[in-house]
Amino acid sequence: MILRTFRWSFLLTLVGLAVAFVYDKGSGLALVAVLAILEVSLSFDNAVVNAKVLDRMAPFWQKIFLTVGIAIAVFGMRLLFPLVIVGVTAKLGPVEAFDLALNDPSRYHHLMNDAYPMIAAFGGMFLLMLFLDFVFEEHDVRWLEWVEKPLSRIGKLDQLSVVVAGGSLALVAGLWAEHSGEVMISGVLGMVTYILVNGLGELFSEPEDVAEEAADDAPARSGGPSALALATGKAGFFLFLYLEVLDASFSFDGVIGAFAISTDPIIIALGLGIGAMYIRSLTVYLVRKGTLHEYVYLEHGAHWAIGALAACMLVSIAHHVPEWLTGGLGAGLIIAAFVSSVLRNRTSDAPTVQVGPGADEDNLHSTGV
């Protein structure tokens, strides 16, 4: 299963490293390898959250996410996005921005750093809204009982996540940001994007009772309920958009952090692209294995890691946060959640593991990943 799931990642790694070697010999090879590891370490929690959403998607939209989605992730966010940011900041065209990146990397890096507060505000607020919506929601299973229980209790207050996120943004923009107006606008856009994409997905989803009734009446599928219970059509499309925006929010930190290693856009695109492919493959692996259903605290750990990343991005608007700290916090929380899940499974009565909708072998195998 590992070879079949990760085969495209392995192939892209070989191709990417070969291109890096031809482009910049041994130095390019080493930099691309380091950047790929950086991307995986920073985005591991992204894979866990992606798997939870992918689990709800019909096979068609799974395939779109794993084909079209990876093209957007690699070429759109890791190559074109930095060029667009620099172009907007310096009032340059795409070709001029690319020429600047190749011929004047120090100025290119400087322009990216100038734009970082706005980027961090957008991505940080999107991720913060995701985290708050999770911790303010009532869950059957709790990981950190002492904090999750009171949070879910106060979460009954309508729109509390918007209140907390908006207050945090106002505090950061007012006290820390050098260009408070631009940071405020970017942060509000991040909140609006989350509310819009998440809300549209729920709007076009089948009502829960209808989905459950369909799942009961229709023939059972291997590993989960009927395909009627999966997100299809408009609901699947908006889940796909949600995943792409989520991936973009995670990639902001990786793209900016990559400049500490290399300012060459080709090297950055190759390294982060390889890492992004591994995150996609890891997402598929988690769904196929039903890992989130077996290790029940993993989802909680991933969301707490998202909260930590959101906090780091907001703090980084005024103070540099080392990439090792950002990645270490996320990895540490997920490892802690995994260990807690293992201990829970050992002390409980053999929990039933049921792979969720859309996770059966045939469906994900049909995606070609």
PDB file of C-alpha atoms in Angstrom, residues 178-364:
ATOM      1  CA  GLU A 178       3.603  48.768  11.176  1.00  0.00           C
ATOM      2  CA  HIS A 179       0.955  49.162   8.472  1.00  0.00           C
ATOM      3  CA  SER A 180      -2.107  48.461  10.598  1.00  0.00           C
ATOM      4  CA  GLY A 181      -4.663  49.330   7.915  1.00  0.00           C
ATOM      5  CA  GLU A 182      -3.252  46.886   5.357  1.00  0.00           C
ATOM      6  CA  VAL A 183      -2.899  44.139   7.973  1.00  0.00           C
ATOM      7  CA  MET A 184      -6.479  44.716   9.132  1.00  0.00           C
ATOM      8  CA  ILE A 185      -7.857  44.495   5.594  1.00  0.00           C
ATOM      9  CA  SER A 186      -5.864  41.326   4.828  1.00  0.00           C
ATOM     10  CA  GLY A 187      -6.978  39.680   8.073  1.00  0.00           C
ATOM     11  CA  VAL A 188     -10.635  40.515   7.442  1.00  0.00           C
ATOM     12  CA  LEU A 189     -10.317  39.063   3.941  1.00  0.00           C
ATOM     13  CA  GLY A 190      -8.934  35.861   5.490  1.00  0.00           C
ATOM     14  CA  MET A 191     -11.934  35.644   7.821  1.00  0.00           C
ATOM     15  CA  VAL A 192     -14.389  36.401   5.008  1.00  0.00           C
ATOM     16  CA  THR A 193     -12.783  33.761   2.779  1.00  0.00           C
ATOM     17  CA  TYR A 194     -13.095  31.119   5.488  1.00  0.00           C
ATOM     18  CA  ILE A 195     -16.716  32.005   6.299  1.00  0.00           C
ATOM     19  CA  LEU A 196     -17.668  32.117   2.606  1.00  0.00           C
ATOM     20  CA  VAL A 197     -16.027  28.883   1.477  1.00  0.00           C
ATOM     21  CA  ASN A 198     -17.022  26.953   4.589  1.00  0.00           C
ATOM     22  CA  GLY A 199     -20.562  28.333   4.480  1.00  0.00           C
ATOM     23  CA  LEU A 200     -21.073  27.537   0.797  1.00  0.00           C
ATOM     24  CA  GLY A 201     -19.908  23.970   1.411  1.00  0.00           C
ATOM     25  CA  GLU A 202     -22.494  23.557   4.160  1.00  0.00           C
ATOM     26  CA  LEU A 203     -25.194  25.286   2.091  1.00  0.00           C
ATOM     27  CA  PHE A 204     -24.905  22.842  -0.777  1.00  0.00           C
ATOM     28  CA  SER A 205     -24.386  19.786   1.415  1.00  0.00           C
ATOM     29  CA  GLU A 206     -27.263  17.402   1.939  1.00  0.00           C
ATOM     30  CA  PRO A 207     -29.010  17.876   5.273  1.00  0.00           C
ATOM     31  CA  GLU A 208     -27.619  15.418   7.780  1.00  0.00           C
ATOM     32  CA  ASP A 209     -30.901  13.587   8.256  1.00  0.00           C
ATOM     33  CA  VAL A 210     -31.372  13.181   4.490  1.00  0.00           C
ATOM     34  CA  ALA A 211     -27.845  11.855   4.102  1.00  0.00           C
ATOM     35  CA  GLU A 212     -28.329   9.379   6.946  1.00  0.00           C
ATOM     36  CA  GLU A 213     -31.654   8.208   5.518  1.00  0.00           C
ATOM     37  CA  ALA A 214     -30.072   7.722   2.114  1.00  0.00           C
ATOM     38  CA  ALA A 215     -27.232   5.783   3.682  1.00  0.00           C
ATOM     39  CA  ASP A 216     -29.700   3.511   5.495  1.00  0.00           C
ATOM     40  CA  ASP A 217     -31.889   2.847   2.448  1.00  0.00           C
ATOM     41  CA  ALA A 218     -29.154   2.376  -0.131  1.00  0.00           C
ATOM     42  CA  PRO A 219     -26.921  -0.731  -0.370  1.00  0.00           C
ATOM     43  CA  ALA A 220     -23.977  -0.505   2.002  1.00  0.00           C
ATOM     44  CA  ARG A 221     -20.562   0.202   0.552  1.00  0.00           C
ATOM     45  CA  SER A 222     -17.372  -1.447   1.657  1.00  0.00           C
ATOM     46  CA  GLY A 223     -15.839   0.571   4.473  1.00  0.00           C
ATOM     47  CA  GLY A 224     -18.558   3.201   4.861  1.00  0.00           C
ATOM     48  CA  PRO A 225     -22.050   4.405   4.151  1.00  0.00           C
ATOM     49  CA  SER A 226     -23.699   4.750   0.781  1.00  0.00           C
ATOM     50  CA  ALA A 227     -22.142   6.976  -1.850  1.00  0.00           C
ATOM     51  CA  LEU A 228     -25.276   9.097  -1.507  1.00  0.00           C
ATOM     52  CA  ALA A 229     -23.902  10.284   1.809  1.00  0.00           C
ATOM     53  CA  LEU A 230     -20.742  11.605   0.167  1.00  0.00           C
ATOM     54  CA  ALA A 231     -20.263  15.192  -0.937  1.00  0.00           C
ATOM     55  CA  THR A 232     -21.014  15.396  -4.657  1.00  0.00           C
ATOM     56  CA  GLY A 233     -21.844  18.153  -7.131  1.00  0.00           C
ATOM     57  CA  LYS A 234     -21.745  21.650  -5.668  1.00  0.00           C
ATOM     58  CA  ALA A 235     -20.989  20.359  -2.175  1.00  0.00           C
ATOM     59  CA  GLY A 236     -17.973  18.455  -3.498  1.00  0.00           C
ATOM     60  CA  PHE A 237     -16.833  21.509  -5.466  1.00  0.00           C
ATOM     61  CA  PHE A 238     -16.918  23.755  -2.401  1.00  0.00           C
ATOM     62  CA  LEU A 239     -15.119  21.151  -0.306  1.00  0.00           C
ATOM     63  CA  PHE A 240     -12.464  21.145  -3.029  1.00  0.00           C
ATOM     64  CA  LEU A 241     -12.242  24.959  -2.838  1.00  0.00           C
ATOM     65  CA  TYR A 242     -12.037  24.732   0.946  1.00  0.00           C
ATOM     66  CA  LEU A 243      -9.111  22.320   0.729  1.00  0.00           C
ATOM     67  CA  GLU A 244      -7.307  24.509  -1.801  1.00  0.00           C
ATOM     68  CA  VAL A 245      -7.646  27.639   0.351  1.00  0.00           C
ATOM     69  CA  LEU A 246      -6.576  25.620   3.397  1.00  0.00           C
ATOM     70  CA  ASP A 247      -3.513  24.375   1.526  1.00  0.00           C
ATOM     71  CA  ALA A 248      -2.757  27.936   0.434  1.00  0.00           C
ATOM     72  CA  SER A 249      -2.930  29.156   4.035  1.00  0.00           C
ATOM     73  CA  PHE A 250      -0.487  26.465   5.109  1.00  0.00           C
ATOM     74  CA  SER A 251       1.823  27.182   2.180  1.00  0.00           C
ATOM     75  CA  PHE A 252       2.247  30.884   3.080  1.00  0.00           C
ATOM     76  CA  ASP A 253       4.517  30.039   5.979  1.00  0.00           C
ATOM     77  CA  GLY A 254       6.501  27.512   3.972  1.00  0.00           C
ATOM     78  CA  VAL A 255       6.992  29.838   0.992  1.00  0.00           C
ATOM     79  CA  ILE A 256       8.215  32.701   3.157  1.00  0.00           C
ATOM     80  CA  GLY A 257      10.350  30.404   5.305  1.00  0.00           C
ATOM     81  CA  ALA A 258      11.944  28.967   2.173  1.00  0.00           C
ATOM     82  CA  PHE A 259      13.645  32.301   1.510  1.00  0.00           C
ATOM     83  CA  ALA A 260      15.803  31.699   4.552  1.00  0.00           C
ATOM     84  CA  ILE A 261      17.268  28.748   2.638  1.00  0.00           C
ATOM     85  CA  SER A 262      17.222  29.953  -0.966  1.00  0.00           C
ATOM     86  CA  THR A 263      15.984  32.987  -2.908  1.00  0.00           C
ATOM     87  CA  ASP A 264      15.958  31.175  -6.255  1.00  0.00           C
ATOM     88  CA  PRO A 265      12.300  30.719  -7.343  1.00  0.00           C
ATOM     89  CA  ILE A 266      13.122  27.575  -9.332  1.00  0.00           C
ATOM     90  CA  ILE A 267      14.791  25.894  -6.354  1.00  0.00           C
ATOM     91  CA  ILE A 268      11.948  26.955  -4.045  1.00  0.00           C
ATOM     92  CA  ALA A 269       9.274  25.661  -6.437  1.00  0.00           C
ATOM     93  CA  LEU A 270      11.061  22.319  -6.846  1.00  0.00           C
ATOM     94  CA  GLY A 271      11.637  21.759  -3.137  1.00  0.00           C
ATOM     95  CA  LEU A 272       8.232  22.885  -1.902  1.00  0.00           C
ATOM     96  CA  GLY A 273       6.525  21.117  -4.802  1.00  0.00           C
ATOM     97  CA  ILE A 274       8.081  17.785  -3.814  1.00  0.00           C
ATOM     98  CA  GLY A 275       7.026  18.379  -0.210  1.00  0.00           C
ATOM     99  CA  ALA A 276       3.469  19.264  -1.281  1.00  0.00           C
ATOM    100  CA  MET A 277       3.228  16.010  -3.241  1.00  0.00           C
ATOM    101  CA  TYR A 278       4.195  14.005  -0.159  1.00  0.00           C
ATOM    102  CA  ILE A 279       1.504  15.809   1.835  1.00  0.00           C
ATOM    103  CA  ARG A 280      -1.064  14.785  -0.804  1.00  0.00           C
ATOM    104  CA  SER A 281       0.117  11.161  -0.716  1.00  0.00           C
ATOM    105  CA  LEU A 282       0.089  11.172   3.077  1.00  0.00           C
ATOM    106  CA  THR A 283      -3.504  12.450   2.990  1.00  0.00           C
ATOM    107  CA  VAL A 284      -4.514   9.502   0.810  1.00  0.00           C
ATOM    108  CA  TYR A 285      -2.658   7.071   3.064  1.00  0.00           C
ATOM    109  CA  LEU A 286      -4.451   8.348   6.171  1.00  0.00           C
ATOM    110  CA  VAL A 287      -7.829   7.928   4.462  1.00  0.00           C
ATOM    111  CA  ARG A 288      -7.064   4.458   3.092  1.00  0.00           C
ATOM    112  CA  LYS A 289      -5.835   3.185   6.440  1.00  0.00           C
ATOM    113  CA  GLY A 290      -8.699   4.756   8.385  1.00  0.00           C
ATOM    114  CA  THR A 291      -6.051   6.250  10.647  1.00  0.00           C
ATOM    115  CA  LEU A 292      -8.242   9.094  11.907  1.00  0.00           C
ATOM    116  CA  HIS A 293     -10.896   6.598  12.992  1.00  0.00           C
ATOM    117  CA  GLU A 294      -8.400   4.369  14.764  1.00  0.00           C
ATOM    118  CA  TYR A 295      -6.320   7.084  16.408  1.00  0.00           C
ATOM    119  CA  VAL A 296      -9.167   9.334  17.475  1.00  0.00           C
ATOM    120  CA  TYR A 297      -7.085  12.141  18.968  1.00  0.00           C
ATOM    121  CA  LEU A 298      -5.132  12.816  15.769  1.00  0.00           C
ATOM    122  CA  GLU A 299      -7.772  15.199  14.454  1.00  0.00           C
ATOM    123  CA  HIS A 300      -7.690  17.095  17.745  1.00  0.00           C
ATOM    124  CA  GLY A 301      -3.892  17.278  17.669  1.00  0.00           C
ATOM    125  CA  ALA A 302      -3.946  18.570  14.086  1.00  0.00           C
ATOM    126  CA  HIS A 303      -6.384  21.346  14.952  1.00  0.00           C
ATOM    127  CA  TRP A 304      -4.353  22.381  17.986  1.00  0.00           C
ATOM    128  CA  ALA A 305      -1.320  22.441  15.686  1.00  0.00           C
ATOM    129  CA  ILE A 306      -3.294  24.670  13.314  1.00  0.00           C
ATOM    130  CA  GLY A 307      -4.080  26.974  16.236  1.00  0.00           C
ATOM    131  CA  ALA A 308      -0.377  27.112  17.098  1.00  0.00           C
ATOM    132  CA  LEU A 309       0.516  27.885  13.460  1.00  0.00           C
ATOM    133  CA  ALA A 310      -2.128  30.631  13.326  1.00  0.00           C
ATOM    134  CA  ALA A 311      -0.705  32.182  16.506  1.00  0.00           C
ATOM    135  CA  CYS A 312       2.838  32.006  15.101  1.00  0.00           C
ATOM    136  CA  MET A 313       1.738  33.697  11.874  1.00  0.00           C
ATOM    137  CA  LEU A 314       0.039  36.528  13.769  1.00  0.00           C
ATOM    138  CA  VAL A 315       3.043  37.007  16.049  1.00  0.00           C
ATOM    139  CA  SER A 316       5.351  36.995  13.010  1.00  0.00           C
ATOM    140  CA  ILE A 317       3.642  40.130  11.720  1.00  0.00           C
ATOM    141  CA  ALA A 318       5.878  42.052  14.126  1.00  0.00           C
ATOM    142  CA  HIS A 319       8.456  39.510  15.352  1.00  0.00           C
ATOM    143  CA  HIS A 320      10.274  36.812  13.419  1.00  0.00           C
ATOM    144  CA  VAL A 321       9.270  33.287  14.439  1.00  0.00           C
ATOM    145  CA  PRO A 322      11.871  30.616  13.534  1.00  0.00           C
ATOM    146  CA  GLU A 323      10.650  27.919  11.144  1.00  0.00           C
ATOM    147  CA  TRP A 324      11.944  25.194  13.477  1.00  0.00           C
ATOM    148  CA  LEU A 325       9.641  26.495  16.198  1.00  0.00           C
ATOM    149  CA  THR A 326       6.593  26.581  13.924  1.00  0.00           C
ATOM    150  CA  GLY A 327       7.256  23.096  12.564  1.00  0.00           C
ATOM    151  CA  GLY A 328       8.268  21.738  15.969  1.00  0.00           C
ATOM    152  CA  LEU A 329       5.063  22.900  17.645  1.00  0.00           C
ATOM    153  CA  GLY A 330       2.900  21.289  14.975  1.00  0.00           C
ATOM    154  CA  ALA A 331       4.825  18.027  14.905  1.00  0.00           C
ATOM    155  CA  GLY A 332       4.971  17.866  18.713  1.00  0.00           C
ATOM    156  CA  LEU A 333       1.210  18.298  19.124  1.00  0.00           C
ATOM    157  CA  ILE A 334       0.429  15.655  16.510  1.00  0.00           C
ATOM    158  CA  ILE A 335       2.912  13.188  18.028  1.00  0.00           C
ATOM    159  CA  ALA A 336       1.388  13.808  21.467  1.00  0.00           C
ATOM    160  CA  ALA A 337      -2.105  13.206  20.045  1.00  0.00           C
ATOM    161  CA  PHE A 338      -0.931  10.002  18.367  1.00  0.00           C
ATOM    162  CA  VAL A 339       0.652   8.688  21.565  1.00  0.00           C
ATOM    163  CA  SER A 340      -2.502   9.559  23.515  1.00  0.00           C
ATOM    164  CA  SER A 341      -4.584   7.666  20.942  1.00  0.00           C
ATOM    165  CA  VAL A 342      -2.373   4.585  21.225  1.00  0.00           C
ATOM    166  CA  LEU A 343      -2.646   4.631  25.015  1.00  0.00           C
ATOM    167  CA  ARG A 344      -6.408   5.074  24.799  1.00  0.00           C
ATOM    168  CA  ASN A 345      -6.750   2.118  22.430  1.00  0.00           C
ATOM    169  CA  ARG A 346      -4.680  -0.080  24.738  1.00  0.00           C
ATOM    170  CA  THR A 347      -6.721   0.767  27.833  1.00  0.00           C
ATOM    171  CA  SER A 348     -10.164   0.619  26.213  1.00  0.00           C
ATOM    172  CA  ASP A 349     -12.133  -2.323  24.939  1.00  0.00           C
ATOM    173  CA  ALA A 350     -10.773  -2.854  21.416  1.00  0.00           C
ATOM    174  CA  PRO A 351     -12.357   0.174  19.739  1.00  0.00           C
ATOM    175  CA  THR A 352     -14.166  -0.440  16.505  1.00  0.00           C
ATOM    176  CA  VAL A 353     -12.363   1.001  13.520  1.00  0.00           C
ATOM    177  CA  GLN A 354     -14.604   2.041  10.678  1.00  0.00           C
ATOM    178  CA  VAL A 355     -13.159   3.732   7.654  1.00  0.00           C
ATOM    179  CA  GLY A 356     -15.304   6.692   6.758  1.00  0.00           C
ATOM    180  CA  PRO A 357     -17.147   7.467   3.537  1.00  0.00           C
ATOM    181  CA  GLY A 358     -15.062   7.615   0.417  1.00  0.00           C
ATOM    182  CA  ALA A 359     -12.146   5.771   2.007  1.00  0.00           C
ATOM    183  CA  ASP A 360     -12.540   2.330   0.443  1.00  0.00           C
ATOM    184  CA  GLU A 361      -9.614   0.981  -1.527  1.00  0.00           C
ATOM    185  CA  ASP A 362     -11.331   1.008  -4.916  1.00  0.00           C
ATOM    186  CA  ASN A 363     -12.359   4.648  -4.737  1.00  0.00           C
ATOM    187  CA  LEU A 364      -8.964   6.025  -3.801  1.00  0.00           C
TER     188      LEU A 364
END
